[in-house]
Amino acid sequence: MSEEVGAPMSPISAAGGHVPFLHEELCDRDSVPAKCKWPAAPSPPVPDNPQLQSRASLDSIIGEGCRIQVDNSINIIEKWKFKLEDVGIRVVIGGHDSPQPQGVGFAKNQAVIQSSGTYLCFLDSDDVMMPQRVRLQHEAAIQHPNSIIGCQVRREPLDSTERYTRWINNLTPGQLLTQVFTSHGPTVIMPTWFCSREWFCHVGKFDEGGKGVPEDLLFFYEHIRKGGGVFRVDQCLLQYRYHPQAATHSVLEGTIWNHRVRFLEDRALKHWTSFTIWNAGKQGRKLYRSLSTANQKKVAAFCDVDENKIAKGFYTYQESKERPKPQIPIQHFRDATPPFIICVKLDLTGGGFEENLATLHLKEGLDYHHFN
């Protein structure tokens, strides 16, 4: 599903088929950021179980009061076409003739190809947006032209993924950029994204690898690599539904882990000559084993609060082909030397971990990064 701001009102229809690269079709590659050949931009659809709660999602668009473009399940959209157009919302219906699903990234890219609008406003088929979402995020995007704009959310059901929802809604402006390495993924979630089409073209298209590809995470990483910012409108502008059929559950944990490690190495570890891994347990050791050989050699120590782990004195990397096998010291966190890569989950210890970290008076993003 997609929404469009600033588009002409004449209807457009587009068929599916092969999606050309956005840089080739939409953008002038000689300019940075890329200048789009089309003057306006849409936001892409998300076809994960598109029949689920789509009626409420579409109804929420009518309540927005903006000129918007929608692209979703053809059967549902055709039923809603007249109702939407009656309130001035142009409907674009497209598809493809492949016998196999083309995936979430393909669907989003097709929505971009099929539309003409200056800004992209993303809305998943199973979510509901609140009135004024487009207006408020559009105002923020004007002030932050190279940023992905997000917003706060209300989870449905209310008791689902409580830690994750608190994290989404309560990150500070600085943490929107410093906490990009965590297992939670993008610091503003994809169903809340709003950005200029010009910046979208500069970053590039969504990965079209299909099922099992974390296309939103990969796009977010590329956005950060290209110097993009992250901004959140601190109002609840989206009802974010949880359901077990969501496409995100089809992505293997190992796939996401590998992308996260490579991003951490590229964005943080390459700037450090040595560092300490905070967590001598399972997650800390897993991170160590996943690092490149060059970055493994930068690990000065593990640190922990568990006296049993500290008493062991060191961790031996048994899988290493080196002789003798590498042995990394295990220290109490108060004795360890920053910078730290922290492999301890936030908001799980009743504030105990957070209190320990605060006693060191470190600066997030400089002295430590969370990788939990």
Short mmCIF file of N, CA and C in Angstrom, two decimals, residues 91-196:
data_model
loop_
_atom_site.label_atom_id
_atom_site.label_comp_id
_atom_site.label_asym_id
_atom_site.label_seq_id
_atom_site.Cartn_x
_atom_site.Cartn_y
_atom_site.Cartn_z
N VAL A 91 -6.36 6.07 -7.48
CA VAL A 91 -6.05 4.66 -7.27
C VAL A 91 -5.24 4.12 -8.44
N VAL A 92 -4.13 3.51 -8.15
CA VAL A 92 -3.29 2.85 -9.14
C VAL A 92 -3.34 1.36 -8.88
N ILE A 93 -3.74 0.60 -9.87
CA ILE A 93 -3.83 -0.85 -9.71
C ILE A 93 -2.82 -1.50 -10.64
N GLY A 94 -1.97 -2.34 -10.11
CA GLY A 94 -0.96 -3.01 -10.91
C GLY A 94 -0.75 -4.42 -10.41
N GLY A 95 -0.02 -5.20 -11.19
CA GLY A 95 0.26 -6.57 -10.79
C GLY A 95 1.30 -7.17 -11.72
N HIS A 96 1.41 -8.48 -11.71
CA HIS A 96 2.32 -9.18 -12.61
C HIS A 96 1.72 -10.53 -12.94
N ASP A 97 2.25 -11.16 -13.98
CA ASP A 97 1.68 -12.43 -14.43
C ASP A 97 2.56 -13.62 -14.05
N SER A 98 3.50 -13.42 -13.14
CA SER A 98 4.35 -14.52 -12.72
C SER A 98 3.56 -15.50 -11.86
N PRO A 99 3.78 -16.81 -12.02
CA PRO A 99 3.07 -17.79 -11.18
C PRO A 99 3.56 -17.78 -9.74
N GLN A 100 4.70 -17.16 -9.48
CA GLN A 100 5.27 -17.14 -8.14
C GLN A 100 5.22 -15.72 -7.56
N PRO A 101 5.03 -15.61 -6.25
CA PRO A 101 5.10 -14.28 -5.62
C PRO A 101 6.47 -13.65 -5.85
N GLN A 102 6.48 -12.36 -6.08
CA GLN A 102 7.73 -11.66 -6.36
C GLN A 102 8.37 -11.04 -5.12
N GLY A 103 7.67 -11.05 -4.01
CA GLY A 103 8.28 -10.60 -2.78
C GLY A 103 7.96 -9.16 -2.41
N VAL A 104 8.27 -8.84 -1.16
CA VAL A 104 7.96 -7.53 -0.61
C VAL A 104 8.75 -6.43 -1.31
N GLY A 105 10.05 -6.66 -1.53
CA GLY A 105 10.87 -5.64 -2.17
C GLY A 105 10.38 -5.31 -3.57
N PHE A 106 10.00 -6.33 -4.33
CA PHE A 106 9.46 -6.14 -5.67
C PHE A 106 8.20 -5.28 -5.62
N ALA A 107 7.30 -5.60 -4.68
CA ALA A 107 6.05 -4.86 -4.57
C ALA A 107 6.29 -3.39 -4.26
N LYS A 108 7.22 -3.12 -3.36
CA LYS A 108 7.52 -1.73 -3.02
C LYS A 108 8.11 -0.99 -4.22
N ASN A 109 9.03 -1.64 -4.90
CA ASN A 109 9.63 -0.99 -6.06
C ASN A 109 8.61 -0.74 -7.16
N GLN A 110 7.67 -1.68 -7.36
CA GLN A 110 6.63 -1.48 -8.36
C GLN A 110 5.77 -0.27 -8.02
N ALA A 111 5.47 -0.09 -6.74
CA ALA A 111 4.67 1.07 -6.35
C ALA A 111 5.40 2.37 -6.66
N VAL A 112 6.72 2.36 -6.48
CA VAL A 112 7.51 3.55 -6.83
C VAL A 112 7.45 3.80 -8.33
N ILE A 113 7.64 2.75 -9.12
CA ILE A 113 7.63 2.88 -10.57
C ILE A 113 6.28 3.42 -11.06
N GLN A 114 5.20 2.96 -10.46
CA GLN A 114 3.86 3.25 -10.97
C GLN A 114 3.33 4.62 -10.59
N SER A 115 4.06 5.38 -9.81
CA SER A 115 3.45 6.57 -9.22
C SER A 115 4.16 7.84 -9.62
N SER A 116 3.62 8.94 -9.17
CA SER A 116 4.25 10.24 -9.40
C SER A 116 3.91 11.14 -8.22
N GLY A 117 4.85 11.29 -7.33
CA GLY A 117 4.64 12.13 -6.15
C GLY A 117 5.98 12.57 -5.61
N THR A 118 6.02 13.63 -4.88
CA THR A 118 7.28 14.18 -4.39
C THR A 118 7.79 13.43 -3.17
N TYR A 119 6.89 12.84 -2.40
CA TYR A 119 7.26 12.16 -1.16
C TYR A 119 6.67 10.76 -1.11
N LEU A 120 7.34 9.88 -0.38
CA LEU A 120 6.88 8.52 -0.17
C LEU A 120 6.36 8.37 1.26
N CYS A 121 5.17 7.82 1.40
CA CYS A 121 4.62 7.54 2.72
C CYS A 121 4.22 6.07 2.75
N PHE A 122 4.88 5.28 3.58
CA PHE A 122 4.67 3.84 3.61
C PHE A 122 3.53 3.47 4.56
N LEU A 123 2.72 2.51 4.13
CA LEU A 123 1.65 1.99 4.99
C LEU A 123 1.46 0.53 4.66
N ASP A 124 1.68 -0.35 5.63
CA ASP A 124 1.47 -1.78 5.42
C ASP A 124 -0.02 -2.08 5.35
N SER A 125 -0.35 -3.15 4.66
CA SER A 125 -1.75 -3.50 4.43
C SER A 125 -2.48 -3.91 5.69
N ASP A 126 -1.76 -4.20 6.76
CA ASP A 126 -2.41 -4.64 7.99
C ASP A 126 -2.32 -3.60 9.11
N ASP A 127 -1.87 -2.39 8.79
CA ASP A 127 -1.76 -1.33 9.79
C ASP A 127 -2.79 -0.24 9.52
N VAL A 128 -2.99 0.61 10.50
CA VAL A 128 -3.95 1.71 10.40
C VAL A 128 -3.25 2.99 10.81
N MET A 129 -3.32 4.00 9.94
CA MET A 129 -2.67 5.26 10.29
C MET A 129 -3.66 6.24 10.88
N MET A 130 -3.15 7.12 11.72
CA MET A 130 -3.98 8.11 12.40
C MET A 130 -4.11 9.37 11.54
N PRO A 131 -5.18 10.14 11.77
CA PRO A 131 -5.32 11.41 11.05
C PRO A 131 -4.10 12.30 11.26
N GLN A 132 -3.74 13.02 10.23
CA GLN A 132 -2.64 13.99 10.24
C GLN A 132 -1.27 13.35 10.09
N ARG A 133 -1.21 12.03 9.91
CA ARG A 133 0.11 11.41 9.78
C ARG A 133 0.89 12.01 8.61
N VAL A 134 0.27 12.06 7.43
CA VAL A 134 0.98 12.56 6.26
C VAL A 134 1.40 14.02 6.46
N ARG A 135 0.49 14.82 6.98
CA ARG A 135 0.81 16.24 7.17
C ARG A 135 2.01 16.43 8.10
N LEU A 136 2.00 15.76 9.24
CA LEU A 136 3.07 15.95 10.22
C LEU A 136 4.40 15.40 9.73
N GLN A 137 4.37 14.24 9.07
CA GLN A 137 5.64 13.69 8.57
C GLN A 137 6.14 14.48 7.36
N HIS A 138 5.23 14.99 6.57
CA HIS A 138 5.63 15.83 5.44
C HIS A 138 6.34 17.09 5.94
N GLU A 139 5.79 17.71 6.97
CA GLU A 139 6.44 18.89 7.55
C GLU A 139 7.84 18.56 8.05
N ALA A 140 8.00 17.39 8.68
CA ALA A 140 9.32 16.98 9.17
C ALA A 140 10.27 16.70 8.02
N ALA A 141 9.76 16.09 6.94
CA ALA A 141 10.61 15.76 5.80
C ALA A 141 11.14 17.02 5.11
N ILE A 142 10.36 18.07 5.09
CA ILE A 142 10.82 19.33 4.52
C ILE A 142 12.01 19.86 5.31
N GLN A 143 11.96 19.71 6.63
CA GLN A 143 13.04 20.18 7.50
C GLN A 143 14.25 19.24 7.49
N HIS A 144 14.03 17.98 7.14
CA HIS A 144 15.10 16.97 7.16
C HIS A 144 15.09 16.22 5.83
N PRO A 145 15.53 16.85 4.75
CA PRO A 145 15.35 16.29 3.40
C PRO A 145 16.13 15.01 3.13
N ASN A 146 17.19 14.75 3.88
CA ASN A 146 17.99 13.54 3.66
C ASN A 146 17.73 12.49 4.74
N SER A 147 16.58 12.55 5.36
CA SER A 147 16.27 11.65 6.47
C SER A 147 15.09 10.75 6.13
N ILE A 148 15.07 9.59 6.80
CA ILE A 148 13.85 8.79 6.87
C ILE A 148 13.09 9.29 8.09
N ILE A 149 11.84 9.64 7.88
CA ILE A 149 10.99 10.16 8.95
C ILE A 149 10.10 9.04 9.47
N GLY A 150 10.11 8.81 10.78
CA GLY A 150 9.24 7.82 11.38
C GLY A 150 8.26 8.49 12.33
N CYS A 151 7.61 7.69 13.15
CA CYS A 151 6.68 8.22 14.15
C CYS A 151 6.53 7.20 15.27
N GLN A 152 5.89 7.61 16.33
CA GLN A 152 5.56 6.67 17.40
C GLN A 152 4.36 5.83 16.98
N VAL A 153 4.23 4.66 17.61
CA VAL A 153 3.19 3.71 17.21
C VAL A 153 2.41 3.21 18.43
N ARG A 154 1.22 2.70 18.16
CA ARG A 154 0.46 1.96 19.16
C ARG A 154 0.34 0.53 18.67
N ARG A 155 0.78 -0.41 19.48
CA ARG A 155 0.79 -1.82 19.09
C ARG A 155 -0.61 -2.41 19.22
N GLU A 156 -0.95 -3.30 18.31
CA GLU A 156 -2.21 -4.02 18.35
C GLU A 156 -1.92 -5.51 18.10
N PRO A 157 -2.19 -6.40 19.05
CA PRO A 157 -2.74 -6.17 20.39
C PRO A 157 -1.76 -5.38 21.27
N LEU A 158 -2.31 -4.73 22.28
CA LEU A 158 -1.51 -3.84 23.11
C LEU A 158 -0.38 -4.55 23.84
N ASP A 159 -0.58 -5.82 24.19
CA ASP A 159 0.42 -6.54 24.99
C ASP A 159 1.42 -7.31 24.13
N SER A 160 1.43 -7.11 22.83
CA SER A 160 2.38 -7.82 21.97
C SER A 160 3.68 -7.03 21.86
N THR A 161 4.80 -7.74 21.89
CA THR A 161 6.15 -7.16 21.74
C THR A 161 6.32 -5.87 22.53
N GLU A 162 6.09 -5.96 23.83
CA GLU A 162 6.10 -4.75 24.67
C GLU A 162 7.48 -4.09 24.72
N ARG A 163 8.55 -4.88 24.86
CA ARG A 163 9.90 -4.30 24.91
C ARG A 163 10.22 -3.59 23.60
N TYR A 164 9.89 -4.24 22.50
CA TYR A 164 10.16 -3.67 21.18
C TYR A 164 9.39 -2.37 21.00
N THR A 165 8.14 -2.34 21.42
CA THR A 165 7.32 -1.14 21.27
C THR A 165 7.88 0.01 22.11
N ARG A 166 8.32 -0.29 23.34
CA ARG A 166 8.94 0.76 24.16
C ARG A 166 10.19 1.30 23.48
N TRP A 167 10.96 0.41 22.90
CA TRP A 167 12.19 0.82 22.20
C TRP A 167 11.85 1.73 21.03
N ILE A 168 10.87 1.33 20.21
CA ILE A 168 10.46 2.13 19.05
C ILE A 168 10.09 3.55 19.48
N ASN A 169 9.32 3.65 20.54
CA ASN A 169 8.71 4.92 20.90
C ASN A 169 9.58 5.82 21.76
N ASN A 170 10.61 5.27 22.41
CA ASN A 170 11.33 6.03 23.43
C ASN A 170 12.79 6.32 23.12
N LEU A 171 13.31 5.89 21.99
CA LEU A 171 14.68 6.25 21.63
C LEU A 171 14.82 7.77 21.58
N THR A 172 15.94 8.26 22.09
CA THR A 172 16.22 9.69 21.99
C THR A 172 16.62 10.03 20.56
N PRO A 173 16.59 11.31 20.18
CA PRO A 173 17.02 11.67 18.83
C PRO A 173 18.42 11.15 18.49
N GLY A 174 19.34 11.20 19.45
CA GLY A 174 20.69 10.69 19.19
C GLY A 174 20.72 9.19 19.01
N GLN A 175 19.90 8.47 19.78
CA GLN A 175 19.89 7.01 19.71
C GLN A 175 19.29 6.50 18.41
N LEU A 176 18.54 7.32 17.69
CA LEU A 176 18.02 6.90 16.39
C LEU A 176 19.16 6.57 15.43
N LEU A 177 20.34 7.14 15.68
CA LEU A 177 21.51 6.82 14.86
C LEU A 177 22.50 5.91 15.57
N THR A 178 22.58 5.98 16.91
CA THR A 178 23.58 5.16 17.60
C THR A 178 23.11 3.72 17.81
N GLN A 179 21.80 3.47 17.85
CA GLN A 179 21.31 2.12 18.12
C GLN A 179 20.88 1.38 16.86
N VAL A 180 21.54 1.66 15.76
CA VAL A 180 21.21 1.02 14.48
C VAL A 180 21.76 -0.40 14.37
N PHE A 181 22.56 -0.85 15.34
CA PHE A 181 23.18 -2.18 15.25
C PHE A 181 22.40 -3.26 16.00
N THR A 182 21.34 -2.92 16.70
CA THR A 182 20.67 -3.89 17.56
C THR A 182 19.83 -4.87 16.76
N SER A 183 19.39 -5.92 17.45
CA SER A 183 18.56 -6.94 16.80
C SER A 183 17.16 -6.42 16.49
N HIS A 184 16.80 -5.26 17.03
CA HIS A 184 15.48 -4.69 16.73
C HIS A 184 15.38 -4.19 15.29
N GLY A 185 16.51 -3.93 14.64
CA GLY A 185 16.48 -3.47 13.27
C GLY A 185 16.42 -1.96 13.16
N PRO A 186 15.81 -1.43 12.08
CA PRO A 186 15.76 0.02 11.89
C PRO A 186 15.18 0.74 13.10
N THR A 187 15.76 1.88 13.44
CA THR A 187 15.33 2.60 14.64
C THR A 187 14.01 3.34 14.44
N VAL A 188 13.59 3.52 13.21
CA VAL A 188 12.19 3.85 12.92
C VAL A 188 11.67 2.73 12.02
N ILE A 189 10.57 2.12 12.42
CA ILE A 189 10.14 0.90 11.73
C ILE A 189 9.57 1.24 10.35
N MET A 190 9.77 0.31 9.40
CA MET A 190 9.41 0.56 8.01
C MET A 190 7.96 0.99 7.80
N PRO A 191 6.96 0.42 8.51
CA PRO A 191 5.59 0.87 8.26
C PRO A 191 5.34 2.34 8.60
N THR A 192 6.29 2.99 9.27
CA THR A 192 6.13 4.42 9.58
C THR A 192 6.97 5.31 8.67
N TRP A 193 7.70 4.74 7.72
CA TRP A 193 8.65 5.54 6.94
C TRP A 193 7.97 6.58 6.06
N PHE A 194 8.64 7.72 5.97
CA PHE A 194 8.22 8.81 5.10
C PHE A 194 9.51 9.50 4.66
N CYS A 195 9.68 9.71 3.36
CA CYS A 195 10.90 10.38 2.88
C CYS A 195 10.63 10.98 1.51
N SER A 196 11.54 11.82 1.07
CA SER A 196 11.40 12.39 -0.27
C SER A 196 11.77 11.34 -1.31
#
